[in-house]
XYZ file of C-alpha atoms in Angstrom:
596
model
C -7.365 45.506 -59.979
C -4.221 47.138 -58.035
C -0.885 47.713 -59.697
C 1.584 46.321 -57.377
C 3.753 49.054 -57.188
C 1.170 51.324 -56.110
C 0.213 48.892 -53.229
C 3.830 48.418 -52.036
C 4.429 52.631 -52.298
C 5.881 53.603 -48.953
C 6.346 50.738 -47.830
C 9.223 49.032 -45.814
C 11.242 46.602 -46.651
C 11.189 43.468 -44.393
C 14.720 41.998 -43.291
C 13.268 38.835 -43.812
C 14.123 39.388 -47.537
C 17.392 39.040 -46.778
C 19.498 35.313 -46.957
C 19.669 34.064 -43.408
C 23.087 32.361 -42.570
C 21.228 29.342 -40.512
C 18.096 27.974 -40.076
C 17.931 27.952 -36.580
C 19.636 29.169 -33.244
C 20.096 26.541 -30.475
C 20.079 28.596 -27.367
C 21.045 26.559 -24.439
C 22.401 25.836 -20.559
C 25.863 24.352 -21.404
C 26.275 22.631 -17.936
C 22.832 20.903 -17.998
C 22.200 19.670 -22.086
C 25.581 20.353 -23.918
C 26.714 16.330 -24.160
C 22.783 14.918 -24.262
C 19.570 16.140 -24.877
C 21.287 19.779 -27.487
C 24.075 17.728 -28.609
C 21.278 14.752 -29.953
C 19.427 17.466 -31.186
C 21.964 19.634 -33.297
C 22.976 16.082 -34.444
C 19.675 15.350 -35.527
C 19.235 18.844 -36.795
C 22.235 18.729 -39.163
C 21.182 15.321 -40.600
C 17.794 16.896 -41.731
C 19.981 19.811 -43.653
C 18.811 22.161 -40.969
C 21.723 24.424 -40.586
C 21.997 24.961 -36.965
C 24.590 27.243 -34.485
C 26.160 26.034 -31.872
C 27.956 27.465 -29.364
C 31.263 25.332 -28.778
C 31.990 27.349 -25.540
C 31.043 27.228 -22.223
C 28.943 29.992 -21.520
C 30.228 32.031 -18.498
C 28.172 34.395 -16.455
C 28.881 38.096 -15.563
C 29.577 38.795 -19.184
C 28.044 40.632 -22.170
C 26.843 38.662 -25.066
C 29.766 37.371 -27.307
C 29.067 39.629 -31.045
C 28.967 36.524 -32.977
C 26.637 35.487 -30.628
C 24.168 37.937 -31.652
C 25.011 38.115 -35.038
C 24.354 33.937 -35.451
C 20.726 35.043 -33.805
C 20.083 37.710 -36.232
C 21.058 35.664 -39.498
C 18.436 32.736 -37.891
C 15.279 31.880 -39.361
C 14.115 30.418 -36.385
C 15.413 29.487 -32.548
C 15.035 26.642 -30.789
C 15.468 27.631 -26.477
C 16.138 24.457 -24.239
C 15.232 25.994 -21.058
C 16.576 23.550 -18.309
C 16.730 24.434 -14.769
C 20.047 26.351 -14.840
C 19.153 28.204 -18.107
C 18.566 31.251 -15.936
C 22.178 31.347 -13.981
C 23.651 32.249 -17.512
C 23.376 36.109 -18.380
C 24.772 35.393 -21.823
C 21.269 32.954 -22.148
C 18.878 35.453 -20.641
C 20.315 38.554 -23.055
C 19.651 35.835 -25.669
C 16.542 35.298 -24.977
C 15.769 38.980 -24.835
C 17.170 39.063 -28.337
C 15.489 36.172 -29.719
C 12.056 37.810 -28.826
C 13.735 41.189 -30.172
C 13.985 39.061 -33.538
C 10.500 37.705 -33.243
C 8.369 40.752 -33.217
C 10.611 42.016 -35.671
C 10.759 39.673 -38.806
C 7.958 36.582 -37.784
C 11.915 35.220 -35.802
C 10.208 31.698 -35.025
C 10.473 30.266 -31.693
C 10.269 26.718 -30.235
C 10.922 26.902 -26.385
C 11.657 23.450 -24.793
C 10.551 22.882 -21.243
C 13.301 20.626 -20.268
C 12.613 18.859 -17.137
C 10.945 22.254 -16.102
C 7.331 23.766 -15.768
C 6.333 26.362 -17.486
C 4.883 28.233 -14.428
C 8.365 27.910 -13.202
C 9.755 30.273 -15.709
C 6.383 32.399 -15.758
C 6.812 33.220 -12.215
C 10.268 32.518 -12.004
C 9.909 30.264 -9.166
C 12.107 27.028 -8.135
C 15.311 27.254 -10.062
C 13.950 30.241 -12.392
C 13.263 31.993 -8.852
C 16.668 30.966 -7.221
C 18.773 32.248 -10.277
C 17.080 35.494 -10.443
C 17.086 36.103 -6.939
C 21.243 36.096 -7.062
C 21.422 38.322 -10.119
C 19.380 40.605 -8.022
C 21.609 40.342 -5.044
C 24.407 41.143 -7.476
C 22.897 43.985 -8.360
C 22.302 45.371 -4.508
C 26.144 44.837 -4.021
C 26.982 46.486 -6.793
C 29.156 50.182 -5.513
C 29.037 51.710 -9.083
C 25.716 53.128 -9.551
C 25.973 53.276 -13.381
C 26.809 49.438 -13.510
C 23.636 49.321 -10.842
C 21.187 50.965 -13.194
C 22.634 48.623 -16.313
C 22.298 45.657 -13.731
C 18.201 46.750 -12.748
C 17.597 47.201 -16.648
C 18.920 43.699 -17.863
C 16.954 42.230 -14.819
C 14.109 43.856 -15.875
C 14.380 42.866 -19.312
C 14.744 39.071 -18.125
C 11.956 39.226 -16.166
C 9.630 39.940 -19.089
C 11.521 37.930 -21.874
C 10.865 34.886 -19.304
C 7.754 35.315 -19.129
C 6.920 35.811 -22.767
C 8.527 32.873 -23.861
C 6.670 30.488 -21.295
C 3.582 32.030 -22.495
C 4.607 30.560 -26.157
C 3.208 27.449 -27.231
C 6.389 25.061 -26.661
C 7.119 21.742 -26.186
C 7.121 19.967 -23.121
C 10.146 17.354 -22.315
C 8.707 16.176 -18.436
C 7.122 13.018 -19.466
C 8.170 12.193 -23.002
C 11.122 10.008 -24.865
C 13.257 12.469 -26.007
C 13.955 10.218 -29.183
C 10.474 11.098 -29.530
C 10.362 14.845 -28.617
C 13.429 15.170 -30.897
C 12.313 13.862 -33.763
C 8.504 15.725 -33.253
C 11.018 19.137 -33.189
C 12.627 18.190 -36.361
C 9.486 17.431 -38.431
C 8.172 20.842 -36.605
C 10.957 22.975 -38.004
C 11.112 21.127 -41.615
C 7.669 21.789 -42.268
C 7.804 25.349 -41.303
C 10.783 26.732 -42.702
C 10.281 24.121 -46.007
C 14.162 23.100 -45.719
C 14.931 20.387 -48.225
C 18.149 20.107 -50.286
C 15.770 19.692 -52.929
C 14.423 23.097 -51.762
C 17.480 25.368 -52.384
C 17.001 28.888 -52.560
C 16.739 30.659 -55.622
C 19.943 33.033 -56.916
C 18.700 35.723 -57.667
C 20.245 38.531 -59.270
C 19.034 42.450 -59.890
C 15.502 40.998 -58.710
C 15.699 42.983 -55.420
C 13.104 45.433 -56.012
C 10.692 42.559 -57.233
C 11.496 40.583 -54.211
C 10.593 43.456 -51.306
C 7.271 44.360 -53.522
C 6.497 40.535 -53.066
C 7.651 40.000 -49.506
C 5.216 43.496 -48.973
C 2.108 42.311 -50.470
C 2.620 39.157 -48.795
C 2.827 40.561 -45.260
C 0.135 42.957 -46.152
C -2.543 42.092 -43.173
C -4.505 44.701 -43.477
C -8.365 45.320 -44.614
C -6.924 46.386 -48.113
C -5.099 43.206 -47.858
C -4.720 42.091 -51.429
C -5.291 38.184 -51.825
C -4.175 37.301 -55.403
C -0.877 38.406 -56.951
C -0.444 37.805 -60.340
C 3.800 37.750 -61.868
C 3.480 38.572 -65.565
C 6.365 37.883 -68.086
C 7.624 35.986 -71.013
C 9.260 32.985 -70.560
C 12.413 32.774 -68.513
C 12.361 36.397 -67.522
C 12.683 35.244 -63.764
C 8.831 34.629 -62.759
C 8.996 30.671 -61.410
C 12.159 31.514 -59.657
C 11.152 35.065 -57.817
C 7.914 32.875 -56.776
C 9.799 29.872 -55.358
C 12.547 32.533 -53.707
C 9.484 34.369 -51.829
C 7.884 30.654 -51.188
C 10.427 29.436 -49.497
C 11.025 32.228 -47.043
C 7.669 32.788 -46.108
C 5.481 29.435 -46.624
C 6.255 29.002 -42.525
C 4.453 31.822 -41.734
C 1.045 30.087 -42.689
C -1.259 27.372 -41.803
C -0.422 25.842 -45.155
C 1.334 26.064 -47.978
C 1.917 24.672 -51.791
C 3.822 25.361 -54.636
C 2.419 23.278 -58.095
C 5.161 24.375 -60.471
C 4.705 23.993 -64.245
C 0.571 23.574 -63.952
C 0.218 24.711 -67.693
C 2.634 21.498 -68.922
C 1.251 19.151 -66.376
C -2.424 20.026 -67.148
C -2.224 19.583 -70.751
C 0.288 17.281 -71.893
C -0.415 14.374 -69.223
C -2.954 11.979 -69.205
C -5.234 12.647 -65.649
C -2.733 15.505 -65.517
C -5.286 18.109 -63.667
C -6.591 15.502 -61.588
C -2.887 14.693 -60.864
C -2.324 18.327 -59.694
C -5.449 18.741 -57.845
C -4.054 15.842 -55.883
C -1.231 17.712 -54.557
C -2.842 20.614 -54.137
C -5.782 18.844 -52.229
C -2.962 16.923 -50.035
C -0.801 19.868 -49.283
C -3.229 21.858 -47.599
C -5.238 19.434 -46.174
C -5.407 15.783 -44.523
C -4.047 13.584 -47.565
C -8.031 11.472 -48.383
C -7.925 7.952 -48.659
C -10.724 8.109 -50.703
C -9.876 7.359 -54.871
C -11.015 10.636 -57.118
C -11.402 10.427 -60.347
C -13.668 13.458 -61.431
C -12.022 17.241 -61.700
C -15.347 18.524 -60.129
C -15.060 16.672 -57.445
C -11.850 17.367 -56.346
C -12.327 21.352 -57.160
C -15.278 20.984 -54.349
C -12.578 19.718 -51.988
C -10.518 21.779 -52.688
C -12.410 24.763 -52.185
C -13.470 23.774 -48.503
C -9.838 23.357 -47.871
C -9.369 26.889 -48.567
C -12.196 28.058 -46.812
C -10.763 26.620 -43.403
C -7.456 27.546 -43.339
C -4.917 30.572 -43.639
C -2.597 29.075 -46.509
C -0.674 30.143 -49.104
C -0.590 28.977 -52.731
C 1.429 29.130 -55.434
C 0.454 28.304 -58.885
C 3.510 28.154 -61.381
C 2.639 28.573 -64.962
C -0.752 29.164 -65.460
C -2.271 29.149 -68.849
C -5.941 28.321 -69.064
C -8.778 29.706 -66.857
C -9.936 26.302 -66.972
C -6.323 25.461 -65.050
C -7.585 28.477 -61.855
C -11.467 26.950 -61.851
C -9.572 23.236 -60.917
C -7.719 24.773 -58.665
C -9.268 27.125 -56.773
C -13.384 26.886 -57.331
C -15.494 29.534 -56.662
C -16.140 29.901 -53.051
C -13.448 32.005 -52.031
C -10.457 31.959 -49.365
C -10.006 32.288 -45.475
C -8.910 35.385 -44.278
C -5.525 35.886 -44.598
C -4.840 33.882 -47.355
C -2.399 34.570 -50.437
C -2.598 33.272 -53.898
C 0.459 33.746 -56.543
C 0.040 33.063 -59.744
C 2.732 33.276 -62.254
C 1.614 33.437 -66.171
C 3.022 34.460 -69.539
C -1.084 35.195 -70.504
C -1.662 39.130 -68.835
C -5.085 38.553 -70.629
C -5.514 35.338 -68.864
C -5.700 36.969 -65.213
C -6.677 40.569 -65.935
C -9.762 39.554 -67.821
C -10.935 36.174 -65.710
C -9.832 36.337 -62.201
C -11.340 40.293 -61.464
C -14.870 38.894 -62.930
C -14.958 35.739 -60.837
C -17.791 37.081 -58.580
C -18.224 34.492 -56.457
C -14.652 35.018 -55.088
C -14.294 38.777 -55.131
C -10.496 38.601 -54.506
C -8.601 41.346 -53.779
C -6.293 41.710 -57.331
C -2.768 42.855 -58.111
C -0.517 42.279 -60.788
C 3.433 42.653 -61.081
C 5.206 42.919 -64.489
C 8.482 41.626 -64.852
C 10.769 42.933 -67.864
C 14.532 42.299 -68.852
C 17.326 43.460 -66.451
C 19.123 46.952 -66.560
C 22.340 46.851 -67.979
C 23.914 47.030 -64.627
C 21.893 44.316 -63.226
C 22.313 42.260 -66.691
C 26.176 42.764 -66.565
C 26.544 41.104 -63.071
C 24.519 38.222 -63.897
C 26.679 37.518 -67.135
C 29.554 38.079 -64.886
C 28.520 36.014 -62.287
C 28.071 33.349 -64.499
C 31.291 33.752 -66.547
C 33.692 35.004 -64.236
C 32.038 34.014 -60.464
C 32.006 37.795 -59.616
C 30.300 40.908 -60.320
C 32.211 42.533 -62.887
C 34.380 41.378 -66.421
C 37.735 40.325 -66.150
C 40.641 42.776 -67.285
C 40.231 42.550 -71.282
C 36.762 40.832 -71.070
C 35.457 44.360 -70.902
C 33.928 45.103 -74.926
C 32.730 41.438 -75.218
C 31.264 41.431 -72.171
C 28.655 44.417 -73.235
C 28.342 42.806 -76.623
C 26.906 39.847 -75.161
C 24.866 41.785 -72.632
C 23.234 44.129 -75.323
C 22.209 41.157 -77.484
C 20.896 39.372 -74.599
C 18.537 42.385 -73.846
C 18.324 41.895 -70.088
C 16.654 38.045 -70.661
C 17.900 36.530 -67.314
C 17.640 33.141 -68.704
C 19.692 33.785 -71.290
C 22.284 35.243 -69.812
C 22.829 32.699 -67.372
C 22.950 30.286 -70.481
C 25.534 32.683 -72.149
C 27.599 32.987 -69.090
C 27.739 29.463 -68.180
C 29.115 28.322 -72.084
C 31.416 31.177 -71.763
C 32.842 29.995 -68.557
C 36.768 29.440 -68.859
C 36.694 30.458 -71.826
C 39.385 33.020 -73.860
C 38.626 36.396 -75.371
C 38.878 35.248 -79.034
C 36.569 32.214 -78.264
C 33.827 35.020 -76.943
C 34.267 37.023 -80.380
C 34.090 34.006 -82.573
C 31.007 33.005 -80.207
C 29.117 36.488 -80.623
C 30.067 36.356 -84.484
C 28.086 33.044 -84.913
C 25.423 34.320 -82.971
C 24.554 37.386 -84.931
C 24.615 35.011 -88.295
C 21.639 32.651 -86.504
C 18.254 33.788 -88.086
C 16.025 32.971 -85.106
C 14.656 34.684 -82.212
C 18.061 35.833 -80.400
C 17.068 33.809 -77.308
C 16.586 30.835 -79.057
C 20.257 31.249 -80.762
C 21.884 31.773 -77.408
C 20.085 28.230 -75.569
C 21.156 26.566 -79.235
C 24.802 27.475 -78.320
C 24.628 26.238 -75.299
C 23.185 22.901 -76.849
C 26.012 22.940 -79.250
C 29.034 23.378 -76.961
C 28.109 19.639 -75.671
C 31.154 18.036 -76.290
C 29.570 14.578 -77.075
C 27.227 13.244 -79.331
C 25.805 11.206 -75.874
C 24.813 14.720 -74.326
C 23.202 15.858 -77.174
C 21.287 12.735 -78.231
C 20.491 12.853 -74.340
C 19.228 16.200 -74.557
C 17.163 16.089 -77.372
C 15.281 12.802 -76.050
C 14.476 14.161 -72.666
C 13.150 17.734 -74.791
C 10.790 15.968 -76.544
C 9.713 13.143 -74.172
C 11.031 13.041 -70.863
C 10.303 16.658 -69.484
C 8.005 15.905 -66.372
C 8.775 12.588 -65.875
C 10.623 10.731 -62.765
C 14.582 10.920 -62.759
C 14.918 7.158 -62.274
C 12.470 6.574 -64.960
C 14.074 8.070 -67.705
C 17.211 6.972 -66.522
C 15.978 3.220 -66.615
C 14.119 3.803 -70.088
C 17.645 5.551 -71.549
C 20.389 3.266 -70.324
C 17.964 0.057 -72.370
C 18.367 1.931 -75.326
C 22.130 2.671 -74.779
C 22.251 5.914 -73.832
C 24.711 7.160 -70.797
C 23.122 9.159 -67.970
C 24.904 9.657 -65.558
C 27.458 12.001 -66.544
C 25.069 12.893 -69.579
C 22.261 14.300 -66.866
C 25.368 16.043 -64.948
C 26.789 17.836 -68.056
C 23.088 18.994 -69.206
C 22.617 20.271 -65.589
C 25.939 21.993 -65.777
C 25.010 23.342 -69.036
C 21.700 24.675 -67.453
C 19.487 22.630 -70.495
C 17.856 20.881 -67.303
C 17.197 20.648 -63.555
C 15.893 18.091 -61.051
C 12.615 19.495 -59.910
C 11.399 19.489 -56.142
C 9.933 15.834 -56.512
C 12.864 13.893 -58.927
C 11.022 15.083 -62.339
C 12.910 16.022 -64.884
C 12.467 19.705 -65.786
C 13.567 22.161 -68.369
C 12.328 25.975 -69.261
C 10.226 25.951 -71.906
C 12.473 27.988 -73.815
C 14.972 25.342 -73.688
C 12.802 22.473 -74.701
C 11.322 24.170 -78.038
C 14.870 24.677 -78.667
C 16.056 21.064 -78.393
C 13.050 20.318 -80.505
C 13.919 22.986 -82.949
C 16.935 21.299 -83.363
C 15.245 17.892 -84.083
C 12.536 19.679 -86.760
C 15.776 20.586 -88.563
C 16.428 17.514 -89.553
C 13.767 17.466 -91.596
C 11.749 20.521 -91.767
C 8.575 19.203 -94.039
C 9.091 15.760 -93.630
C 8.459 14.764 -90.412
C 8.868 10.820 -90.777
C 12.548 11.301 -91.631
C 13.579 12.965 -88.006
C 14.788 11.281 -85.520
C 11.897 11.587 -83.247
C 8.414 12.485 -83.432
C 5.753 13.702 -80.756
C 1.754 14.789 -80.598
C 0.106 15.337 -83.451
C 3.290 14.878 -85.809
C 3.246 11.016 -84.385
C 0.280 10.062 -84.868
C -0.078 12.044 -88.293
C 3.136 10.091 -89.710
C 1.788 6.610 -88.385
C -1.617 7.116 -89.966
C -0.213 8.380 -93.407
C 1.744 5.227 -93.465
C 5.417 6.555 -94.165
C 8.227 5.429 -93.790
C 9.891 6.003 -90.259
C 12.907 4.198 -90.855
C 15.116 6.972 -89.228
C 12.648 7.088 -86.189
C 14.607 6.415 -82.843
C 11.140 7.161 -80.359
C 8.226 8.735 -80.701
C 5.385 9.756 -77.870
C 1.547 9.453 -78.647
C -1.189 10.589 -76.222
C -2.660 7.582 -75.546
C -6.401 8.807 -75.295
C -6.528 8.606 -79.508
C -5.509 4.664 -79.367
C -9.063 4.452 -77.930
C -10.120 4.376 -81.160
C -9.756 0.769 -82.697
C -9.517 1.498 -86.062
C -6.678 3.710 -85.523
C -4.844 1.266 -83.238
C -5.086 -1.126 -85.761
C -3.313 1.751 -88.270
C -1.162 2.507 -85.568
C -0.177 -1.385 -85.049
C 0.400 -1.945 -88.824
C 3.296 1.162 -89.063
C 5.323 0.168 -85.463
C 6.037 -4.038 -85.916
C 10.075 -2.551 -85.261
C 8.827 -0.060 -82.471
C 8.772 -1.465 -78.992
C 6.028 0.786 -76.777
C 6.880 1.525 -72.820
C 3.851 3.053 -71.589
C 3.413 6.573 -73.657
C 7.151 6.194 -74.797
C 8.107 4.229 -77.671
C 11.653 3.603 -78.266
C 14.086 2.157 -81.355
C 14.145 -1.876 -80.396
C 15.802 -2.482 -83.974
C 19.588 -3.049 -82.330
């Protein structure tokens, strides 16, 4: 096993762990594409939430490259060069080409060159157009007087000469003898998959994780024949682990053949009927050919898994793990292609230290990365950022500011909580707010999500909030929303104010998800009702369900209840089950109040 930090020791930091500004750069011949084959595609760009730049200016020649210009290159992810048969007249697009390919070796810059009615021999050889343009920047540079301005002029050309022929020998695509409806929409796709831009995709904020984002980025770009395959993120819940794994995902999942992210595997594994086979799926689909063929069998999908890995460079991550059962679904025994990098992210250090260095038939390379509470400083700006929208207190907000941060103890989760309830709010409400927290008996974290629960200003959010803790985490948006509004409940501004609250989020796939923290909280508050008498709450789920139903009590005050549906196998517990529910109506694994 390797200790991150001592694999990452000396190591640089990449820029590409920096935000980028755009997505990609459109570098282009104004005079030949600007109002058709660019202007379609920056359209088409922007409707896909690409963020794209755009020169609005004619680009003249005999000039040095505008600053924002280079800057709008330098805060891309990727470029996009439409080389048409004038794109070599322009100066300002051959020193951006020289840039672009500056970018390219130096952060994995992506590049998609366009051959736009052009061959890429042409621009190899610089012959035809190519030839003609360079020829007159050379006589430009013979009838140049100043000799200084004559050496700058034989540099650039010689820096043109060598950026054109790099980029024709990059695999592009060709525009001769294709619909460019077609080639347009091939480029999009192209550029979606590999920078994974979705506005269900957003990046991560991340606050005084910088540290734990460049020992990531480093392991991940770690090629060499120490390269370390598995990376395991250790921490307690909602110390930051899911969201420094997605922030790293989504910069770098381009850079491979393949790439997945299964969030919440523990949850989905467990609590869900099929739920591993359900995973495997989109694993299995992910990083290879979706099958048509119907599996039903964990095995069976671990084998195909497992040649999926062994084929292809990809790059996994695995959100959640809890079970070494959960790592033998989803990634066998047979071992990875080169290149490959697993990331696992678990509350269970035992899990991975003692099962994943012993699983001989992989022989992984191993590392581990702890994650613990903020510093003070880093905890402060959070709060702040939160609370105030900058980076430090407001004038008088100064004491109860470090009040709240010292309770908090550096638990990013909850001070994002904290900072959102505290939002707006007045100095006196912040002391009468810390006062009630210190006179709360539970775990401190647990106190500080429960005030967030009860600063819900209606009794519609927080009846909304407690049903989706304890039965609709993991299920489909429109689902819940259809299964809520039949028993009167209001979602649409209910699922708005919750979000706002941050008691839930909208995964990557319309599921509804909440930190684990947060749900045993809103089902906290439920046990309350009834601490040893579980048929008097409000709602009941696992074992408490079917416990009540069996014992035949009452459940009068019972508004839904969930039961896993594998113990109705049985038929003389159905038959139990069937005798207690005559006022229950059952959707599916959900069973909802029908006595209105």
């Amino acid at each position: 096993m390797v200790v991150l930090s001592e694999l990452c020791e000396g190591s640089s930091s990449s820029s590409s762990t920096q935000a980028h500004r755009y997505d990609v750069f459109l570098s282009f011949r104004g005079v030949d594409t600007r109002h058709s084959f660019t202007n379609h595609l920056y359209n088409a760009l922007m409707h896909a939430n690409i963020t794209t730049f755009l020169d609005d200016e004619e680009i003249e020649t005999g000039e040095d490259l505008k600053p924002e210009l280079e800057y709008a290159i330098k805060a891309s992810r990727a470029s996009v060069i439409v080389l048409s048969k004038n794109y070599a007249t322009s100066t300002w697009c051959l020193d951006e080409l020289v840039l672009i390919l500056e970018q390219h070796m130096k952060s994995n810059h992506i590049i998609i060159p366009i051959f736009y009615h052009v061959e890429p021999t042409s621009v190899r050889k610089q012959q035809s157009s190519f030839g003609d343009a360079m020829a007159k920047h050379r006589q430009k540079m013979e009838a140049e007087t100043n000799s200084n301005k004559r050496n700058q002029w034989s540099q650039k050309i010689e820096l043109w000469n060598k950026a054109l022929r790099e980029v024709a020998d990059l695999k592009g695509k060709d525009a001769n003898s294709r619909q460019e409806v077609e080639l347009i929409d091939e480029i999009v796709k192209d550029i979606y998959r590999r920078l994974c831009v979705s506005s269900r995709f957003p990046l991560p904020q991340l606050i005084g994780m910088e540290n734990s984002i460049k020992l990531v980025t480093s392991w991940l770009k770690d090629a060499t024949s120490h390269t370390t395959d598995i990376l395991t993120i250790l921490g307690m819940g909602g110390i930051g682990k899911t969201s420094l794994a997605k922030y790293v995902y989504v910069l770098h999942s381009h850079e491979f053949d393949n790439s997945s992210f299964i969030a919440d595997v523990n949850r989905r594994c467990d609590t869900k009927y099929n739920g591993t086979i359900d995973v495997q799926k989109q694993l299995y689909n992910d990083i290879s050919k979706p099958s048509s063929v119907q599996v039903h069998d964990v095995s069976i999908y671990t084998s195909m898994i497992e040649n999926a890995l062994a084929r292809k460079k990809v790059f996994l991550v695995l959100d959640d793990i809890g079970s070494i059962n959960h790592l033998d679904a989803l990634l066998g025994s047979k071992g990875f292609h080169p290149g490959s990098k697993i990331l696992i992210t678990t509350k269970d250090a035992w899990l991975t230290q003692s099962s994943l260095p012993f699983k001989t038939n992989i022989k992984p390379n191993y590392a581990e990365h702890k994650l613990s509470g903020l510093s003070t400083i880093e905890a402060r700006k959070l709060l702040c950022f939160h609370a105030f929208m900058c980076n430090n207190p407001k004038a008088g907000y100064e004491e109860v500011s470090e009040k709240l941060v010292k309770y908090c103890g550096g638990h990013p989760m909850a001070l994002k909580v904290l900072g959102r309830s505290l939002h707006n709010r007045d100095v006196t409400y912040w002391e009468g707010y810390i006062d009630t927290l210190k006179k709360e008996n539970n775990s401190p974290i647990n106190n500080v999500l429960r005030m967030s629960f009860d600063s819900l200003s209606s009794e519609n959010d927080k009846d909304l909030f407690k049903h989706i803790s304890c039965f609709f985490v993991g299920m489909d948006r429109n689902d819940t929303v259809t299964i809520l509004e039949a028993c009167d409940i209001e979602t649409k501004t209910g699922i708005t104010n919750l979000i706002d609250k941050c008691l839930l989020s909208i995964g990557w796939y319309n599921e509804m998800t909440m930190h684990q923290l947060v749900q045993e909280m809103g089902r906290f508050v439920v046990r309350e009702e009834s601490l040893n008498r579980p048929w008097e709450r409000s709602r009941l789920w696992g074992h408490e369900s079917f416990r009540v139903l069996k014992q035949e009590k009452s459940t009068k005050n019972v508004l839904g209840l969930t039961l896993d549906m594998k113990i109705l196998e049985n038929k003389k517990i159905r038959g139990s089950l069937e005798l207690k529910t005559d006022a229950l109506t059952i959707h599916s694994d959900f069973i909802s109040d029908s006595r209105n």
